[in-house]
Coordinates of N, CA and C in Angstrom, one line a residue:
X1360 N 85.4 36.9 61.6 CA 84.4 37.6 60.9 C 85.0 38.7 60.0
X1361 N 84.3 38.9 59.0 CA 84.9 39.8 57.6 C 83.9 41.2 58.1
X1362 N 84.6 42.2 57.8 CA 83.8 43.8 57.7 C 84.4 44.2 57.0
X1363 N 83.5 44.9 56.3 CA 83.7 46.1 55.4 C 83.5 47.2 55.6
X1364 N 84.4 48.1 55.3 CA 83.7 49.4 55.9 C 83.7 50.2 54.2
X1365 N 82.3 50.0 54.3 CA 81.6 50.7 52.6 C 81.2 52.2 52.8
X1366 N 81.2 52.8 51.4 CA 80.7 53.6 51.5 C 79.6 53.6 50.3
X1367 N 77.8 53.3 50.4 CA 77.3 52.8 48.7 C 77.3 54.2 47.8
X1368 N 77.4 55.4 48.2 CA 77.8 56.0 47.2 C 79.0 55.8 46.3
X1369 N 79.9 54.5 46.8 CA 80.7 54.9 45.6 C 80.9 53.4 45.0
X1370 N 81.1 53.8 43.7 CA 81.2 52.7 42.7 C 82.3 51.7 43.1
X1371 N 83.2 51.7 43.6 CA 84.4 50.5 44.2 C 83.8 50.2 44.9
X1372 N 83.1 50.7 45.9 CA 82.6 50.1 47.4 C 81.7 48.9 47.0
X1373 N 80.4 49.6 46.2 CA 79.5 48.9 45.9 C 80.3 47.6 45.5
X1374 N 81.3 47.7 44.6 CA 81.7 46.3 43.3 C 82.2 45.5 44.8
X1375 N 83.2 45.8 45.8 CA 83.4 45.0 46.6 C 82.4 44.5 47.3
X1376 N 81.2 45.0 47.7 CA 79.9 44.3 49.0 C 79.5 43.3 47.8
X1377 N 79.4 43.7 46.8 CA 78.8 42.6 45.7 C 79.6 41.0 45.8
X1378 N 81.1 41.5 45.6 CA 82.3 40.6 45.6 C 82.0 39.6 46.9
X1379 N 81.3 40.4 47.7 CA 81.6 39.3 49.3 C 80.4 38.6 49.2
X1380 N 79.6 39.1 48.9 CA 78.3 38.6 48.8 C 78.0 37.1 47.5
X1381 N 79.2 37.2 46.3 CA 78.7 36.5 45.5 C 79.7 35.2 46.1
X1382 N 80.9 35.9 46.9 CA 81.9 34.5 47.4 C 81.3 34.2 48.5
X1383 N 79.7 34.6 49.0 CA 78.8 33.7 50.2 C 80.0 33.5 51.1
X1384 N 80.2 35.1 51.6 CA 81.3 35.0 52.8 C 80.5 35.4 54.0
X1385 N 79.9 35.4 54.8 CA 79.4 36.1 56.0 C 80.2 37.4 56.4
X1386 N 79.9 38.2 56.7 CA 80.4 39.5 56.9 C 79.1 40.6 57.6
X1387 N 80.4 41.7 58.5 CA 79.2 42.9 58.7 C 79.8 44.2 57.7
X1388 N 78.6 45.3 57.6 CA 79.1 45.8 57.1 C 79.1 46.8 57.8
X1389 N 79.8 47.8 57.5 CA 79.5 49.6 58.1 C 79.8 50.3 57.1
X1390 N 79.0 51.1 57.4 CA 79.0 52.3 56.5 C 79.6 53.7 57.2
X1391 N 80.6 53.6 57.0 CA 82.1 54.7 57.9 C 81.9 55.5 57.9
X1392 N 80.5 56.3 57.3 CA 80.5 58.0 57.1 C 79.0 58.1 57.8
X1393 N 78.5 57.2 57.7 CA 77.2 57.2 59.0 C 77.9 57.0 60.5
X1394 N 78.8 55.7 60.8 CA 79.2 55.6 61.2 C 81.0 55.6 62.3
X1395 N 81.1 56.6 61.7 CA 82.5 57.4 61.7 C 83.5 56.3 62.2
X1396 N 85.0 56.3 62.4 CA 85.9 55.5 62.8 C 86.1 56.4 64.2
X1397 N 86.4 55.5 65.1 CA 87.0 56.2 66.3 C 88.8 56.5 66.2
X1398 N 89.6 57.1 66.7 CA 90.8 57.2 66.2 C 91.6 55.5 66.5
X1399 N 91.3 55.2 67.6 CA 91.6 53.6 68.0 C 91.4 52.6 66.7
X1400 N 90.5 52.9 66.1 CA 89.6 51.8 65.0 C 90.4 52.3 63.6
X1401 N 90.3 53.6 63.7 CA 91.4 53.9 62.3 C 92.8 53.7 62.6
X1402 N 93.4 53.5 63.8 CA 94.7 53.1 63.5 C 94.9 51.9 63.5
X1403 N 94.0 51.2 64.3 CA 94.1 49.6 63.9 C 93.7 49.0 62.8
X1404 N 93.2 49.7 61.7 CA 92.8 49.8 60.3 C 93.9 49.6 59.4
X1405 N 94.6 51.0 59.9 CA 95.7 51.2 59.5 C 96.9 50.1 59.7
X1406 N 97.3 49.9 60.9 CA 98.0 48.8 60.8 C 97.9 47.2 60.5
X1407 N 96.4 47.1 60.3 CA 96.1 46.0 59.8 C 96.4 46.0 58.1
X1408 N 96.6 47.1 57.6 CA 96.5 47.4 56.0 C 97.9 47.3 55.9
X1409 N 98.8 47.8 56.7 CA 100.2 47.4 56.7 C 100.8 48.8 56.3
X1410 N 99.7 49.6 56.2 CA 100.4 50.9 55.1 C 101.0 52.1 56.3
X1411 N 101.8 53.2 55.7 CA 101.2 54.5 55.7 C 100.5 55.1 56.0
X1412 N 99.7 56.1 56.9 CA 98.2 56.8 57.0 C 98.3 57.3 55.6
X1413 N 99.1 58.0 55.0 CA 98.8 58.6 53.9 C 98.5 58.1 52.3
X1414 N 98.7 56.4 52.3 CA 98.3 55.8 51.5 C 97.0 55.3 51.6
X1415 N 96.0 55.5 52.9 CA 94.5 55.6 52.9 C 93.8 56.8 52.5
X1416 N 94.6 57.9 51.9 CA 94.1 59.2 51.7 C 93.6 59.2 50.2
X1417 N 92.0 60.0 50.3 CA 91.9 59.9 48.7 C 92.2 61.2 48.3
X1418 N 93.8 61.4 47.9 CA 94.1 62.6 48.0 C 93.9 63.6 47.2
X1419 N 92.7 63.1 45.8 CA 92.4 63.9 44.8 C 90.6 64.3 45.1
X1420 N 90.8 64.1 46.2 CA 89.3 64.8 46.9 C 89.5 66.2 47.4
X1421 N 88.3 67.1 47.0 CA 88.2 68.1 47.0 C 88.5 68.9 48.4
X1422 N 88.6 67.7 49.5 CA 89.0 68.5 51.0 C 90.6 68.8 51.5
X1423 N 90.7 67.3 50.3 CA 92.6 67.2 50.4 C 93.1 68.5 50.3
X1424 N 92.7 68.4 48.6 CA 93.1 69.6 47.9 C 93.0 71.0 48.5
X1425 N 92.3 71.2 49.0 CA 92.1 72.6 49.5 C 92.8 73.0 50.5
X1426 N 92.3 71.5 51.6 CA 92.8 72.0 52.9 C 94.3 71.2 53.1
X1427 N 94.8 70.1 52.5 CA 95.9 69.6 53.6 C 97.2 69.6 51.7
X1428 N 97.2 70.0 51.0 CA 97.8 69.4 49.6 C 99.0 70.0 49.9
X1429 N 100.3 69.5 49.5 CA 101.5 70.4 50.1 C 101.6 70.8 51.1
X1430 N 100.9 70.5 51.9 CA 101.9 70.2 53.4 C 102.7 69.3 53.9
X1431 N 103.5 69.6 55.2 CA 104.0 68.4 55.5 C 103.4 68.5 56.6
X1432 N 102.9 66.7 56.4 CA 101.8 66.7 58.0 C 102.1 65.2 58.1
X1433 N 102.5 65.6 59.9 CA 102.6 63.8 60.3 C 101.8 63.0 60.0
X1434 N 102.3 61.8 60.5 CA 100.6 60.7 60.7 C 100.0 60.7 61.2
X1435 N 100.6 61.1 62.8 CA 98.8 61.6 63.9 C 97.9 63.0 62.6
X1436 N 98.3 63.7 62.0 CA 97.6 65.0 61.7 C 97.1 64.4 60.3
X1437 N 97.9 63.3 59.6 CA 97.0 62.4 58.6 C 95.5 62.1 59.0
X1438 N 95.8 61.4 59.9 CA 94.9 60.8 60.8 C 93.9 61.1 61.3
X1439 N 94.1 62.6 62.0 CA 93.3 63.0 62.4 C 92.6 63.9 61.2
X1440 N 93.2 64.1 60.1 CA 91.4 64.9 59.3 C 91.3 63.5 58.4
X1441 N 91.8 62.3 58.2 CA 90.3 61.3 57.9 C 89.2 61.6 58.9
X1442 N 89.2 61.2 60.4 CA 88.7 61.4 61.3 C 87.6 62.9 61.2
X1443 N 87.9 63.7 60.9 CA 87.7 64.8 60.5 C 86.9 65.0 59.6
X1444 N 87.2 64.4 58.5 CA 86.6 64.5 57.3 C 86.6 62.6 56.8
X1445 N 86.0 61.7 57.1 CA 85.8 60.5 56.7 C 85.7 60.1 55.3
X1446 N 85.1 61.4 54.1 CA 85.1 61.4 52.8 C 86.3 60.7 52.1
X1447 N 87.5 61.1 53.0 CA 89.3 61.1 52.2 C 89.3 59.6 52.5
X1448 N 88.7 59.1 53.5 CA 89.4 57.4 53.7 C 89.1 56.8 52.5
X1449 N 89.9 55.9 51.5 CA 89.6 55.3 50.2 C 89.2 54.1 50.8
X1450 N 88.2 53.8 50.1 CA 87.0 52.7 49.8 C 87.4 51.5 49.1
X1451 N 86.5 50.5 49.1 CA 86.1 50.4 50.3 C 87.5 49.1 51.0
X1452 N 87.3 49.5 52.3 CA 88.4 48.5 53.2 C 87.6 46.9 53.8
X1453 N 88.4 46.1 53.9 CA 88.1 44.5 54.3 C 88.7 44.2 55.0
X1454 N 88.4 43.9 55.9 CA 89.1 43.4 57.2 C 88.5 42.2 58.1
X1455 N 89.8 41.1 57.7 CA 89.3 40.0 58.4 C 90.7 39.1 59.2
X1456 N 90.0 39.3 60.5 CA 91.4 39.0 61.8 C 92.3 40.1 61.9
X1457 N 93.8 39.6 61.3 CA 94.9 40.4 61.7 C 95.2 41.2 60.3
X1458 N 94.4 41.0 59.1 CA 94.6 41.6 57.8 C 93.7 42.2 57.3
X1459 N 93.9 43.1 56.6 CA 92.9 44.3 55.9 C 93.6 44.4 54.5
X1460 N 92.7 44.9 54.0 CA 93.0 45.2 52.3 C 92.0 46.4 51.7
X1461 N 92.6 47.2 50.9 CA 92.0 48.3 49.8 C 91.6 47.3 48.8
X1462 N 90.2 47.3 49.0 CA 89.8 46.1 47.6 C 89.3 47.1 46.4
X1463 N 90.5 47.9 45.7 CA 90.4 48.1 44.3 C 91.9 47.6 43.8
X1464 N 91.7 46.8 42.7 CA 90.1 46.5 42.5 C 89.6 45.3 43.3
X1465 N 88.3 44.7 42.9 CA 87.6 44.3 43.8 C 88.0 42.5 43.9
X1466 N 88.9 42.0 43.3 CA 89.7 40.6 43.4 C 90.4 40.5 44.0
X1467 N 91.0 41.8 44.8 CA 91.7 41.5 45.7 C 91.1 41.2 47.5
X1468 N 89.8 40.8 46.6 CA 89.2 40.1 48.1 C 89.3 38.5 48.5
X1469 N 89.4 38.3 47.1 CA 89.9 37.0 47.0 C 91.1 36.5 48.1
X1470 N 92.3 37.4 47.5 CA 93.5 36.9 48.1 C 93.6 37.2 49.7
X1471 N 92.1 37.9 49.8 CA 92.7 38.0 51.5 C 91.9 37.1 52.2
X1472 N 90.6 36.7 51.4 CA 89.9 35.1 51.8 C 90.5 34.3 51.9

């Protein structure tokens, strides 16, 4: 099964639910900021994307900047203000089986179909 975790305020998110929807993929969706990530769920997010915690940061968001910008802060303390603040996780994520993808742009849903 494919999930997304959207957020429809934002313009990427939206272009990818559209993307799954026009390749008639079955999928659930969540909406991550109604439905927040538990720290279990964001690191297995995380490792399914292959990355960094800090490469899911949308670091030119207004909470980055203020509160975490020029620090040095591990990956548990990454981690924990997504958790914290769900706004920073970048949009929208796909996750199907053992692989996940940042689908901007939104073709790279393709290659993980």
């Amino acid at each position: 099964m494919i999930t997304i975790y959207h957020n429809p305020r934002c313009t990427k998110s939206r272009e990818g639910l559209c993307e799954l929807e026009i390749l008639n993929q079955p999928f659930q969706l969540r909406k991550y900021l109604d439905e927040p990530f538990t720290k279990d769920e964001l690191e297995e997010v995380i490792k399914k994307l292959n990355i960094k915690p800090i490469e899911l940061v949308r670091t030119k968001e207004s909470i980055w900047v203020e509160n975490y910008k020029n620090k040095t802060l591990t990956d548990a303390e990454i981690i924990n203000a997504m958790l914290a603040h769900p706004k920073l996780i970048e949009r929208p994520i796909i996750v199907k089986g053992d692989k996940a993808i940042i689908a901007r742009p939104k073709e790279k849903i393709k290659d993980l179909l």
